Short mmCIF file of C-alpha atoms and ligand atoms in Angstrom, two decimals:
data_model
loop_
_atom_site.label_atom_id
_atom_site.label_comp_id
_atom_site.label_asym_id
_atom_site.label_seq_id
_atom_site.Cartn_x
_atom_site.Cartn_y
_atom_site.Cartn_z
CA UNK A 1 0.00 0.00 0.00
CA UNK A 2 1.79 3.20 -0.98
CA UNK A 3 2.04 6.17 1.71
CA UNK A 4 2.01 8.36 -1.26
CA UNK A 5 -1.19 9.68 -3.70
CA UNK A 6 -1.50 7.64 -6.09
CA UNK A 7 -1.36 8.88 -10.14
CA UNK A 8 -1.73 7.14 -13.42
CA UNK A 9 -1.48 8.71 -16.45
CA UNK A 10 -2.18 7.15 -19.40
CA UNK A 11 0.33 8.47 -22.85
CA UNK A 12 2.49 9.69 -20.33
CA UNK A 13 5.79 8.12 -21.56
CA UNK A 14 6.38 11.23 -23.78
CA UNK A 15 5.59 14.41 -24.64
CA UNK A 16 2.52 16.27 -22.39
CA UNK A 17 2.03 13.23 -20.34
CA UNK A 18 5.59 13.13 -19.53
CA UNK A 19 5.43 16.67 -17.94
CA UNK A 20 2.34 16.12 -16.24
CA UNK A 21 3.93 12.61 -14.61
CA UNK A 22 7.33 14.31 -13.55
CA UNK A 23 5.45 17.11 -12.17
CA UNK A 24 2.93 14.70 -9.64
CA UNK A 25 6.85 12.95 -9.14
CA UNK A 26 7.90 16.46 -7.77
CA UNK A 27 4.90 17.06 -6.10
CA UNK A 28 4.89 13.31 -3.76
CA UNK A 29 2.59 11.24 -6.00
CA UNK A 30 3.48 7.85 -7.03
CA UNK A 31 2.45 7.54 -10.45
CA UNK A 32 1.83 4.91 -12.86
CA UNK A 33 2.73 5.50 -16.85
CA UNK A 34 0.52 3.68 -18.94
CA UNK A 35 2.02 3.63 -22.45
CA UNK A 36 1.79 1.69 -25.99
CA UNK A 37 5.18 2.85 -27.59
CA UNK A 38 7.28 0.00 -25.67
CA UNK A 39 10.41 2.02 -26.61
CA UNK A 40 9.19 4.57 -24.81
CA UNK A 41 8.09 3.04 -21.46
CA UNK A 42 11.80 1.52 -21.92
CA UNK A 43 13.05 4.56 -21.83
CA UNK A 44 10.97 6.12 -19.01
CA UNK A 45 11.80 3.21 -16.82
CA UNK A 46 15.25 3.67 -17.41
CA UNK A 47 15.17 7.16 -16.21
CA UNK A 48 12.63 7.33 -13.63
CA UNK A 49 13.64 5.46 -10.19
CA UNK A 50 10.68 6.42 -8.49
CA UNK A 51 7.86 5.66 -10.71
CA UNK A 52 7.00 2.95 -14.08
CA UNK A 53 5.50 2.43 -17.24
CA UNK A 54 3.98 -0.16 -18.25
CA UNK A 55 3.23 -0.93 -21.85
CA UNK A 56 -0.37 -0.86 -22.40
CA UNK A 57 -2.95 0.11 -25.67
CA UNK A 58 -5.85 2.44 -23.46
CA UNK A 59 -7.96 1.22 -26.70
CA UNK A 60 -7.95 -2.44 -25.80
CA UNK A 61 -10.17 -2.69 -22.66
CA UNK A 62 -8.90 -5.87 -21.71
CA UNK A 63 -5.59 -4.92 -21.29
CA UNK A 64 -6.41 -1.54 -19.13
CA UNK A 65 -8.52 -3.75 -16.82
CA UNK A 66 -5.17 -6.09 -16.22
CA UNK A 67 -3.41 -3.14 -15.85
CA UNK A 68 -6.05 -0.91 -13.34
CA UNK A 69 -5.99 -4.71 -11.59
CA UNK A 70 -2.19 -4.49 -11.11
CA UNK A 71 -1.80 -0.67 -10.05
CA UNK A 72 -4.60 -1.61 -7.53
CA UNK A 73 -2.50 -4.12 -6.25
CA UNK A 74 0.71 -2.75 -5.47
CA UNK A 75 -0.87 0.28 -4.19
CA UNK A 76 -3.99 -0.29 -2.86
CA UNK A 77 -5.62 2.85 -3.77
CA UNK A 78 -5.74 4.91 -7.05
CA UNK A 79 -6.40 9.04 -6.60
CA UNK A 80 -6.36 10.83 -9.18
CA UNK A 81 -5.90 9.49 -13.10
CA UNK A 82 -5.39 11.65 -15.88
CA UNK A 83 -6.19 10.57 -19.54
CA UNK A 84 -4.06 11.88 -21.67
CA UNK A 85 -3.21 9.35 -24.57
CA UNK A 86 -4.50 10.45 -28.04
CA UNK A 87 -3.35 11.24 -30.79
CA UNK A 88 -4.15 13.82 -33.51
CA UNK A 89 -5.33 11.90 -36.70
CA UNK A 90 -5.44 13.25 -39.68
CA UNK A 91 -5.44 16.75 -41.28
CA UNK A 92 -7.62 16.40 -43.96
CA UNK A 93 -11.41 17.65 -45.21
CA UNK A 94 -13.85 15.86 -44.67
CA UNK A 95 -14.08 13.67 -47.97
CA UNK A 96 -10.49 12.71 -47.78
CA UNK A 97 -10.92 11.79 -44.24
CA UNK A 98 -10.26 7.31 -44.27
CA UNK A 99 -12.67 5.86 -42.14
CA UNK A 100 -9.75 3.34 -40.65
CA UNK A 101 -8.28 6.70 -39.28
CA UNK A 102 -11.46 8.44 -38.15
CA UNK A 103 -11.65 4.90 -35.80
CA UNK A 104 -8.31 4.86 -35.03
CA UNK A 105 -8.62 8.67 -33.84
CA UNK A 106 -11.32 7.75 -31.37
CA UNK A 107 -10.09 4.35 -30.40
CA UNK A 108 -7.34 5.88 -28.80
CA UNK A 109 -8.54 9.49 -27.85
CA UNK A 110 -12.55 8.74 -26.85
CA UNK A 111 -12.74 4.92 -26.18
CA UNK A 112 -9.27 5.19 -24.23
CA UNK A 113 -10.22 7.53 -22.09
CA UNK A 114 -13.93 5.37 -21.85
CA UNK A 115 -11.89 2.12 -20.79
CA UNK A 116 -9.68 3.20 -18.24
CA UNK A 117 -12.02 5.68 -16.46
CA UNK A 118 -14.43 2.51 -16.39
CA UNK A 119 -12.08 0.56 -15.02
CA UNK A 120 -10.93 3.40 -12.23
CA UNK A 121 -14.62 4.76 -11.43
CA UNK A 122 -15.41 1.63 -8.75
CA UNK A 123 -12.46 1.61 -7.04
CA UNK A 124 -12.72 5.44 -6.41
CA UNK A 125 -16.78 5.32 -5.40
CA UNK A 126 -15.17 2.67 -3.13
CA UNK A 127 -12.81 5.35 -1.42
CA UNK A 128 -15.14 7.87 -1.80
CA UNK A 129 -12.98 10.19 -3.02
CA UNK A 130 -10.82 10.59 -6.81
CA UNK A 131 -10.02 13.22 -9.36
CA UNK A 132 -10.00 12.60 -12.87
CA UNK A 133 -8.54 14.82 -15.63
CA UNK A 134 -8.92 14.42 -19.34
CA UNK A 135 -6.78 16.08 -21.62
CA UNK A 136 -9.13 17.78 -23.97
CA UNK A 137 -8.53 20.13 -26.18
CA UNK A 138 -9.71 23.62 -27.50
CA UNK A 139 -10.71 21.85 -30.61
CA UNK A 140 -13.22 19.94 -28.23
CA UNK A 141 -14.53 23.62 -27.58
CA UNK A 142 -15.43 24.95 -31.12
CA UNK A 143 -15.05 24.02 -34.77
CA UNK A 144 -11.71 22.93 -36.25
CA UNK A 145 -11.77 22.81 -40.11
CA UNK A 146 -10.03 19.71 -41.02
CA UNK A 147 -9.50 17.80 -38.22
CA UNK A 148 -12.53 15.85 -38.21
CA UNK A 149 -11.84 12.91 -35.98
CA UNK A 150 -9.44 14.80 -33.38
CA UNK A 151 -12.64 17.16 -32.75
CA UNK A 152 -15.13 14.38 -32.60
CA UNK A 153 -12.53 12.75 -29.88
CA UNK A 154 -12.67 16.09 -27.96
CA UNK A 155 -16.06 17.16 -28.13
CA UNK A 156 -16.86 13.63 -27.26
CA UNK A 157 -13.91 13.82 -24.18
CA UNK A 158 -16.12 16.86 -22.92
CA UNK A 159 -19.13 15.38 -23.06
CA UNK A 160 -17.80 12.45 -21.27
CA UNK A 161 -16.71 14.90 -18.59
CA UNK A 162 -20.04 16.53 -17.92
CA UNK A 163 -21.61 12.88 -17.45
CA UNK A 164 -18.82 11.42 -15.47
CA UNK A 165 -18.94 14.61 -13.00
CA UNK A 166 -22.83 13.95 -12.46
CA UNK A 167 -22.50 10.08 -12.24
CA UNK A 168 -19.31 10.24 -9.66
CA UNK A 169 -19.99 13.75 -8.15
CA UNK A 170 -22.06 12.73 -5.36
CA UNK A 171 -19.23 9.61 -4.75
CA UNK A 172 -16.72 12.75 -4.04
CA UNK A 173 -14.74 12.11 -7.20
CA UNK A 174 -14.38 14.96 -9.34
CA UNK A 175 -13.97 15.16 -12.85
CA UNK A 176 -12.63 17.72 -15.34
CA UNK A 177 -11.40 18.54 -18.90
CA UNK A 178 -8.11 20.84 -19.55
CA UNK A 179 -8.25 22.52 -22.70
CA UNK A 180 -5.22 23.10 -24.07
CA UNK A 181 -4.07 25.27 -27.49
CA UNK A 182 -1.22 23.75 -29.83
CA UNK A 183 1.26 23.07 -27.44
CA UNK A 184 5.27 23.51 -27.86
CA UNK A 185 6.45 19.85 -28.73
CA UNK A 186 7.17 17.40 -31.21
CA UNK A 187 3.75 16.83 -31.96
CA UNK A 188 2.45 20.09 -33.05
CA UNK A 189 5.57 20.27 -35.17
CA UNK A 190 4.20 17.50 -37.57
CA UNK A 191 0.96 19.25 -37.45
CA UNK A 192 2.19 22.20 -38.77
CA UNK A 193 4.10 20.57 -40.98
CA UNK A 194 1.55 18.27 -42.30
CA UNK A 195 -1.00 21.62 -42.27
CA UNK A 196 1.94 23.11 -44.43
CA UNK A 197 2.12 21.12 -47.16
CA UNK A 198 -1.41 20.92 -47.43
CA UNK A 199 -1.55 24.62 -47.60
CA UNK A 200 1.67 24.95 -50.06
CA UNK A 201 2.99 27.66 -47.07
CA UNK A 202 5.81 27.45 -45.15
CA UNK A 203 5.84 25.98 -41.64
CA UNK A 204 7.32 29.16 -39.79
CA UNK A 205 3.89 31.09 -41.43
CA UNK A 206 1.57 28.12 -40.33
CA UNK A 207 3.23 28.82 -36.47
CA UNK A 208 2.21 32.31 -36.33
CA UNK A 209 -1.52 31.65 -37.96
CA UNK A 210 -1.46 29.25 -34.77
CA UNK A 211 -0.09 31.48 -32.53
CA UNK A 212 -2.70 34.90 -33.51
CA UNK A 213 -5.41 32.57 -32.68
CA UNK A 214 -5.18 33.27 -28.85
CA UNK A 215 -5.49 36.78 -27.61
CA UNK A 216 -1.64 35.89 -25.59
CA UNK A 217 -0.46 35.14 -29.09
CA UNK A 218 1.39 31.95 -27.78
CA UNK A 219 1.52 28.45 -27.70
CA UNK A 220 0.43 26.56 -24.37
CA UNK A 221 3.03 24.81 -22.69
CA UNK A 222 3.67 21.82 -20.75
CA UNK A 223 4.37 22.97 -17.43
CA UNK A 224 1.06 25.32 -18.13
CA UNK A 225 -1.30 21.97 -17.86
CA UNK A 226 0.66 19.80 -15.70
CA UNK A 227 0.56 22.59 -12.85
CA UNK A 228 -3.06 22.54 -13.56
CA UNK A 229 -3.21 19.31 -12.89
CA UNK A 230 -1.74 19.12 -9.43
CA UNK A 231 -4.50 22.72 -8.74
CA UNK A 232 -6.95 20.39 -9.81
CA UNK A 233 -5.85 17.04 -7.71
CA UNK A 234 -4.95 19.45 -4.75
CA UNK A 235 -7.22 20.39 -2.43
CA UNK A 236 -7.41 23.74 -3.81
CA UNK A 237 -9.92 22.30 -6.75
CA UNK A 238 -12.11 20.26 -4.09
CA UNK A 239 -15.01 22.43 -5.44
CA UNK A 240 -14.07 21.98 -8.86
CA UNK A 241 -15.73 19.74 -11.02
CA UNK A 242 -17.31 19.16 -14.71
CA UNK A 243 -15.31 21.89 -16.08
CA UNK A 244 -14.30 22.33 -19.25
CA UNK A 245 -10.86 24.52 -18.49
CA UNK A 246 -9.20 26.24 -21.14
CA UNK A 247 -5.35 26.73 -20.89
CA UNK A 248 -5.52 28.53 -24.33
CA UNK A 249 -4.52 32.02 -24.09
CA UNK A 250 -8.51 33.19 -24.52
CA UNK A 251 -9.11 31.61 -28.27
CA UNK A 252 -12.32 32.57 -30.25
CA UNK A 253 -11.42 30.22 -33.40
CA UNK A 254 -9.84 28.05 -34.69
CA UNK A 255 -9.42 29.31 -38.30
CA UNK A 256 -6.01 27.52 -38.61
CA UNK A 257 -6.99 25.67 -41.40
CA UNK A 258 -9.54 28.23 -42.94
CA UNK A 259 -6.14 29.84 -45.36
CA UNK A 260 -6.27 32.99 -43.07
CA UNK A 261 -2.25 33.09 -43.06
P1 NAD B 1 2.39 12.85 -28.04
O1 NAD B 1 2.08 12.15 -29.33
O2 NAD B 1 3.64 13.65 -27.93
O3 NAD B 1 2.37 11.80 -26.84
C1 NAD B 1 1.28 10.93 -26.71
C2 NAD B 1 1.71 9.75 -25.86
O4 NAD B 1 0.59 8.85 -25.83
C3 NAD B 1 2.89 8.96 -26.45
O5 NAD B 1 3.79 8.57 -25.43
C4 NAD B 1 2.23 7.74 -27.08
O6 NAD B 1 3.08 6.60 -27.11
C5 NAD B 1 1.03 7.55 -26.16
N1 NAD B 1 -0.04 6.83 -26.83
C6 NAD B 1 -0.51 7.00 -28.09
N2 NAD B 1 -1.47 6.11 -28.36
C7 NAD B 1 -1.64 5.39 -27.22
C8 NAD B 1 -2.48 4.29 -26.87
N3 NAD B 1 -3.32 3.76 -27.75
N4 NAD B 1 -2.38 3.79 -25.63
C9 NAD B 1 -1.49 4.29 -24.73
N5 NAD B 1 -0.66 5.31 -25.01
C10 NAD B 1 -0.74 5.85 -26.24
O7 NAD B 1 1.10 13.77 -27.76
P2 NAD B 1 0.99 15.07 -26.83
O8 NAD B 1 1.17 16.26 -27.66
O9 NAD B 1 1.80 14.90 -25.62
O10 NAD B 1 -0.58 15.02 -26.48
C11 NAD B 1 -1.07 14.45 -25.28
C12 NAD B 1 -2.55 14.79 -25.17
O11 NAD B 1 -2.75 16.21 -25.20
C13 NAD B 1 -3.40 14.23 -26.31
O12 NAD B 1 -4.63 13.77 -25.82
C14 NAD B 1 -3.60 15.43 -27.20
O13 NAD B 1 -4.75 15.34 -28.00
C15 NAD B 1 -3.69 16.55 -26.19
N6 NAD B 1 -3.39 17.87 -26.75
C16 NAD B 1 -2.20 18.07 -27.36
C17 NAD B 1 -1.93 19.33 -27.92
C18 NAD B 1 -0.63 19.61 -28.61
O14 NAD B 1 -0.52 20.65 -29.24
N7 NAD B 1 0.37 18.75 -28.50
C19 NAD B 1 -2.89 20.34 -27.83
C20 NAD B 1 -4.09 20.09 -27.18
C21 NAD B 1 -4.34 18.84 -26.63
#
C-alpha cells in the first residue's frame, strides 16, 4: 500500500504526459505510466527510479482492466488518473478523411479515455474520493476545419466529462477537462508541418496563424497543464468539477486551417 497519492497517467511516456507525470513525481505522488510505444516506457523506466510504465494500448479494454488490476495491487488505492493518450489523426477535409483513421482517432482518444475511467470509477466510489482529468482540447470547444476525428474525440472527451462529473460527483470524485491550445512539442511540429504542405505555405507562417489565434499570441506549454493538474488534484480544486478549463490564451477560433495566413 503506498504512503504516497497515487497517479496514473495514461500516454504519459512522452511528450505532455511526460510533464504532467514528472510534475505529480515532484509534487509526492506515485504515479503509474501507462504507455503503448514499448520504446518509450523503456526509456521512461530507465530514467525514472521512483515511478513505471507499463506498456499498455488504453484502446484495448482488456488490457487496461489487467493493468487498473495491477496498479490496484501494489498500491492499494488509485487518486487521481489523468487521460491523456491520443493522438491527432489526420489533417484532412472531410471527404479525404479514411474511415480506418477516423476509428483509429477515437479508439485511442474517446474509447481510451472510456476504458480506463471505467475501469478506475469503482475503485474510487469505493474510497469515496478521486479526481480525474482528461486532456481535452480547444478543438473539443469549437469548430476545427479539417481535423474531423481529433474534434469528434474532444467534443466527445467533454461530453464524457459533464456525465462522469454527475454520475461520480455525489461519490466525491471529481472530474474535469483541460483545454489546451497547440502546445510547444514534437507533436504540433508535424501538425504544422503536415498543415503546411497541405496549404503549399511554409511551416514558420503556419506557427504564427497558430499562434494569432489566442489573444496571448502563444503556444500553451507543458508545465502550463501539468501545474493545472496538481491545482486540480490538490485540495485547492475540491469544489471543482465538470469543467471544461481552457489553458488557451482566450481563443475565439480556430481558423487555422480556414487559409487565413
Ligand atoms: P504525443 O504524441 O507527444 O504523446 C502521446 C503519448 O501517448 C505517447 O507517449 C504515445 O506513445 C502515447 N499513446 C498514443 N497512443 C496510445 C495508446 N493507444 N495507448 C497508450 N498510449 C498511447 O502527444 P501530446 O502532444 O503529448 O498530447 C497528449 C494529449 O494532449 C493528447 O490527448 C492530445 O490530443 C492533447 N493535446 C495536445 C496538444 C498539442 O498541441 N500537443 C494540444 C491540445 C491537446
Amino acid at each position: 500500500m503506498s504512503d504516497q497519492p497515487v497517479a496514473i497517467v495514461t500516454g504519459g511516456a512522452s511528450g505532455i504526459g511526460l510533464g504532467i507525470a514528472s510534475t505529480l513525481i515532484a509534487n509526492g505522488y506515485d504515479v503509474f505510466v501507462l504507455d503503448n510505444d514499448l520504446h518509450r516506457v523503456d526509456d521512461y523506466n530507465a530514467s525514472h527510479r521512483l515511478s513505471r510504465a507499463r506498456f499498455c494500448d488504453v484502446s484495448d479494454a482488456t488490457a487496461v482492466a489487467t493493468e487498473i488490476d495491477g496498479v490496484l495491487h501494489v498500491a492499494g488505492r488509485i487518486d487521481l488518473l489523468v487521460n491523456n493518450a491520443g493522438i491527432s489523426g489526420p489533417t484532412a477535409p472531410v471527404e479525404a478523411v479514411d474511415p480506418s483513421e477516423w476509428q483509429k482517432t477515437l479508439d485511442v482518444g474517446l474509447t481510451g479515455a472510456f476504458n480506463v475511467t471505467r475501469s478506475v470509477a469503482p475503485i474510487m466510489k469505493a474510497q469515496s474520493s478521486g479526481a480525474i482529468i482528461n486532456i481535452a482540447s480547444n478543438a473539443g470547444l469549437m469548430g476545427c476545419p479539417n481535423r474531423s476525428p481529433y474534434v469528434a474525440a474532444k467534443w466527445g472527451l467533454i461530453g464524457l466529462t459533464k456525465t462522469w462529473a454527475m454520475e461520480l460527483g455525489p461519490h466525491k470524485v471529481r472530474v474535469n477537462a483541460l483545454c489546451p491550445a497547440s502546445v510547444d512539442g514534437e507533436r504540433i511540429e508535424a501538425v504544422m508541418a503536415r498543415d503546411g504542405e497541405e496549404r503549399g505555405v511554409s511551416v514558420g507562417d503556419i506557427r504564427q496563424s497558430y499562434e494569432r489565434q489566442s489573444s496571448l499570441q502563444s503556444f500553451t506549454r507543458i508545465e502550463d497543464i501539468a501545474s493545472m493538474v496538481c491545482y486540480l488534484a490538490s485540495d485547492a480544486g475540491v469544489r471543482i468539477s465538470g469543467q471544461a478549463i481552457g489553458l488557451d490564451g482566450h481563443t475565439e477560433t480556430l481558423g487555422n486551417s480556414l487559409g487565413e495566413i
